CSV table of C-alpha atoms in Angstrom, one decimal:
chain,number,residue,atom,x,y,z
A,1,MET,CA,165.6,10.7,108.6
A,2,THR,CA,163.4,12.6,106.2
A,3,THR,CA,163.3,16.4,106.5
A,4,ILE,CA,160.4,18.4,104.9
A,5,ARG,CA,161.0,22.1,104.5
A,6,ARG,CA,160.1,25.0,102.3
A,7,PHE,CA,161.5,24.9,98.8
A,8,CYS,CA,164.2,27.5,98.1
A,9,CYS,CA,165.8,28.8,94.9
A,10,ASN,CA,168.9,26.6,95.4
A,11,ASP,CA,166.6,23.6,95.1
A,12,LEU,CA,165.9,24.5,91.5
A,13,LEU,CA,169.5,23.3,90.7
A,14,ARG,CA,169.1,20.0,92.6
A,15,PHE,CA,165.7,18.6,91.8
A,16,ALA,CA,166.3,17.6,88.2
A,17,SER,CA,166.7,13.9,89.0
A,18,VAL,CA,163.3,13.8,90.6
A,19,ASN,CA,161.7,15.2,87.4
A,20,PHE,CA,163.2,12.4,85.2
A,21,ASP,CA,160.1,10.3,85.9
A,22,HIS,CA,158.1,10.4,82.6
A,23,LEU,CA,154.8,10.9,84.5
A,24,THR,CA,156.0,14.0,86.3
A,25,GLU,CA,154.9,17.2,84.7
A,26,THR,CA,157.8,19.6,84.3
A,27,PHE,CA,157.8,23.4,83.7
A,28,ASN,CA,160.2,26.2,82.8
A,29,MET,CA,162.2,27.9,85.4
A,30,SER,CA,160.1,31.1,85.4
A,31,PHE,CA,157.0,29.0,86.2
A,32,TYR,CA,158.7,27.5,89.3
A,33,MET,CA,160.0,30.9,90.4
A,34,THR,CA,156.6,32.4,90.1
A,35,TYR,CA,155.2,29.8,92.5
A,36,LEU,CA,158.2,30.2,94.8
A,37,ALA,CA,157.6,34.0,95.0
A,38,ARG,CA,153.8,34.0,95.1
A,39,TRP,CA,152.9,30.8,97.1
A,40,PRO,CA,156.0,29.9,99.2
A,41,ASP,CA,153.7,28.1,101.8
A,42,TYR,CA,152.6,25.7,99.1
A,43,PHE,CA,156.1,24.8,97.9
A,44,HIS,CA,157.9,22.1,99.9
A,45,VAL,CA,160.8,19.7,99.4
A,46,ALA,CA,161.6,16.5,101.2
A,47,GLU,CA,165.3,15.7,101.8
A,48,ALA,CA,167.1,12.5,102.8
A,49,PRO,CA,170.4,12.5,104.9
A,50,GLY,CA,173.1,14.1,102.8
A,51,ASN,CA,170.7,16.7,101.4
A,52,ARG,CA,169.5,14.4,98.7
A,53,VAL,CA,166.1,15.6,97.2
A,54,MET,CA,163.5,12.8,97.7
A,55,GLY,CA,160.5,14.7,96.3
A,56,TYR,CA,158.6,17.9,96.4
A,57,ILE,CA,155.1,19.4,96.2
A,58,MET,CA,154.1,22.7,94.5
A,59,GLY,CA,150.7,24.3,94.7
A,60,LYS,CA,148.8,27.5,95.2
A,61,VAL,CA,145.5,28.9,96.6
A,62,GLU,CA,143.0,30.4,94.2
A,63,GLY,CA,139.3,31.0,93.5
A,64,GLN,CA,136.5,33.0,95.1
A,65,GLY,CA,133.6,32.4,97.3
A,66,GLU,CA,132.8,28.7,97.7
A,67,SER,CA,135.4,28.0,94.9
A,68,TRP,CA,138.2,29.3,97.2
A,69,HIS,CA,140.6,26.3,97.3
A,70,GLY,CA,144.1,24.9,97.4
A,71,HIS,CA,145.5,23.4,94.2
A,72,VAL,CA,148.2,20.8,93.8
A,73,THR,CA,150.2,21.8,90.7
A,74,ALA,CA,152.8,19.1,91.0
A,75,VAL,CA,153.8,16.4,93.5
A,76,THR,CA,156.5,13.8,92.8
A,77,VAL,CA,158.8,11.4,94.6
A,78,ALA,CA,162.0,10.0,93.2
A,79,PRO,CA,161.7,6.2,92.4
A,80,GLU,CA,164.1,5.1,95.0
A,81,TYR,CA,162.1,6.8,97.8
A,82,ARG,CA,158.7,5.6,96.9
A,83,ARG,CA,156.5,3.3,99.0
A,84,GLN,CA,157.5,5.3,102.1
A,85,GLN,CA,154.2,7.3,102.2
A,86,LEU,CA,156.2,10.4,101.4
A,87,ALA,CA,153.7,11.7,98.8
A,88,LYS,CA,151.0,11.3,101.5
A,89,LYS,CA,153.0,13.4,103.9
A,90,LEU,CA,153.5,16.1,101.3
A,91,MET,CA,149.8,16.1,100.3
A,92,ASN,CA,148.7,16.3,104.0
A,93,LEU,CA,151.0,19.3,104.5
A,94,LEU,CA,149.4,21.2,101.6
A,95,GLU,CA,145.9,20.2,102.7
A,96,ASP,CA,146.6,21.4,106.2
A,97,ILE,CA,147.7,24.8,104.9
A,98,SER,CA,144.7,25.1,102.6
A,99,ASP,CA,142.4,24.1,105.4
A,100,LYS,CA,143.7,25.7,108.6
A,101,ILE,CA,145.6,28.8,107.2
A,102,ASP,CA,143.8,29.8,104.0
A,103,LYS,CA,140.4,28.4,105.0
A,104,GLY,CA,139.7,26.8,101.6
A,105,TYR,CA,136.7,24.7,100.8
A,106,PHE,CA,138.6,22.0,99.0
A,107,VAL,CA,141.9,20.9,97.4
A,108,ASP,CA,142.0,19.9,93.8
A,109,LEU,CA,144.5,18.5,91.3
A,110,PHE,CA,144.7,17.2,87.7
A,111,VAL,CA,146.0,13.8,86.7
A,112,ARG,CA,146.3,12.0,83.4
A,113,ALA,CA,143.4,9.6,82.8
A,114,SER,CA,145.9,6.9,82.0
A,115,ASN,CA,147.9,7.3,85.2
A,116,THR,CA,146.1,4.6,87.1
A,117,PRO,CA,148.6,4.3,90.0
A,118,ALA,CA,148.4,8.0,90.8
A,119,ILE,CA,144.6,7.9,90.6
A,120,LYS,CA,144.4,5.0,93.0
A,121,MET,CA,146.8,6.8,95.4
A,122,TYR,CA,144.7,10.0,95.4
A,123,GLU,CA,141.6,8.0,96.0
A,124,LYS,CA,143.2,6.4,99.0
A,125,LEU,CA,144.0,9.9,100.3
A,126,GLY,CA,140.3,10.8,100.0
A,127,TYR,CA,140.1,12.4,96.6
A,128,VAL,CA,137.2,11.8,94.2
A,129,ILE,CA,136.9,12.4,90.4
A,130,TYR,CA,135.0,15.6,90.1
A,131,ARG,CA,135.1,16.0,86.3
A,132,ARG,CA,136.9,14.9,83.2
A,133,VAL,CA,138.6,17.5,81.0
A,134,LEU,CA,138.8,16.4,77.4
A,135,ARG,CA,142.2,16.6,75.8
A,136,TYR,CA,143.6,18.5,78.8
A,137,TYR,CA,147.2,17.3,78.3
A,138,SER,CA,148.7,18.7,75.1
A,139,GLY,CA,145.4,18.4,73.3
A,140,GLU,CA,145.9,14.6,73.3
A,141,GLU,CA,145.0,12.9,76.6
A,142,ASP,CA,142.1,13.6,78.9
A,143,GLY,CA,142.7,14.9,82.4
A,144,LEU,CA,140.8,14.1,85.6
A,145,ASP,CA,140.0,16.9,88.0
A,146,MET,CA,140.1,15.3,91.5
A,147,ARG,CA,138.9,17.0,94.6
A,148,LYS,CA,139.0,16.5,98.4
A,149,ALA,CA,136.6,18.5,100.5
A,150,LEU,CA,138.0,20.4,103.5
A,151,SER,CA,136.4,21.2,106.9
A,152,ARG,CA,134.9,24.4,105.7
A,153,ASP,CA,132.8,22.6,103.1
A,154,VAL,CA,130.5,20.9,105.7
A,155,GLU,CA,128.0,19.7,103.1
A,156,LYS,CA,130.7,18.4,100.7
A,157,LYS,CA,129.2,20.4,97.8
A,158,SER,CA,132.5,20.9,96.2
A,159,ILE,CA,133.0,17.3,95.4
A,160,VAL,CA,129.6,16.4,93.8
A,161,PRO,CA,130.8,15.1,90.4
A,162,LEU,CA,129.8,16.8,87.2
A,163,LYS,CA,127.6,14.7,85.0
A,164,ARG,CA,129.4,15.5,81.7
A,165,PRO,CA,133.0,16.1,80.7
A,166,ILE,CA,134.2,19.6,79.8
A,167,THR,CA,136.6,21.0,77.3
A,168,PRO,CA,139.8,22.9,78.0
A,169,ASP,CA,138.1,26.0,76.7
A,170,GLU,CA,135.3,25.7,79.2
A,171,LEU,CA,137.8,25.2,82.0
A,172,GLU,CA,139.7,28.3,80.8
A,173,CYS,CA,136.5,30.4,80.9
A,174,MET,CA,135.8,29.2,84.4
A,175,ASN,CA,139.3,30.2,85.5
A,176,GLU,CA,139.5,33.4,83.5
A,177,SER,CA,138.4,35.7,86.3
A,178,VAL,CA,140.9,34.1,88.7
A,179,GLY,CA,143.7,34.7,86.2
A,180,ILE,CA,142.7,38.4,85.7
A,181,ARG,CA,142.6,39.0,89.5
A,182,TRP,CA,146.1,37.4,89.8
A,183,PHE,CA,147.5,39.5,87.0
A,184,ASN,CA,146.0,42.7,88.5
A,185,TYR,CA,147.4,41.7,91.9
A,186,LEU,CA,150.9,41.5,90.5
A,187,LEU,CA,150.6,44.9,88.9
A,188,THR,CA,149.5,46.7,92.0
A,189,GLY,CA,151.0,47.9,95.3
A,190,SER,CA,153.8,46.1,97.1
A,191,SER,CA,153.1,42.8,95.4
A,192,ALA,CA,154.4,44.1,92.1
A,193,PHE,CA,157.5,45.4,93.7
A,194,LEU,CA,158.2,42.1,95.6
A,195,PHE,CA,157.6,40.1,92.5
A,196,CYS,CA,160.0,42.2,90.4
A,197,VAL,CA,162.6,41.9,93.2
A,198,TYR,CA,162.3,38.1,93.3
A,199,SER,CA,162.4,37.9,89.5
A,200,LEU,CA,165.5,40.0,89.2
A,201,PHE,CA,167.2,38.1,92.0
A,202,PHE,CA,166.5,34.7,90.3
A,203,TYR,CA,167.6,36.0,86.9
A,204,ILE,CA,170.9,37.2,88.3
A,205,ILE,CA,171.5,33.9,90.2
A,206,PHE,CA,170.8,31.7,87.2
A,207,THR,CA,172.8,34.0,84.9
A,208,LEU,CA,175.8,33.6,87.2
A,209,VAL,CA,175.4,29.8,87.4
A,210,PHE,CA,175.2,29.6,83.6
A,211,LEU,CA,178.4,31.6,83.2
A,212,MET,CA,180.2,29.5,85.8
A,213,TYR,CA,179.3,26.3,84.0
A,214,ASP,CA,180.1,27.8,80.6
A,215,ALA,CA,183.6,28.8,81.9
A,216,LEU,CA,184.4,25.2,83.0
């Protein structure tokens, strides 16, 4: 029986096998910890009996006005657990949170233009290609920004495709104000304190784990 629950810091030591897939985007530990501390509702893991990690989804909520939306940063399922609609369940969970809790207008994600199986899967889930970002991945491969409108976007304005591709610089300019607000949020009030506490806790945990393995 599959169990889907919130991702926790211990899972960071157990999900490496899921990330072995060459199409899965991987990040450094501080990146995962930031998402875990800032957007815990958008970070879930699926487990098989015996606590084996089957897959996970990681995302966030961002934007302003009619650009307020949920974002899928990463979703992946281990090869041996595919074709069980697990990715669909994880995506539906993030979409429900974006729609019913955070009242977003849409959910978006980026996918490599060459990743045809993933593109087809997202299309079956109701996503459309909103725009192409030239050389989005490591300055080499184009990325496709795919979107799915949520119930708040009654007229589906958020998914009307752009007529031309954009560059990563243009994308960065569009997101710059969001990044500034997020940075300011971290530096003010209780959020900064909570973020520092989480960061210190994770640093201590991983330092201890490293020392234990080094001693073996």
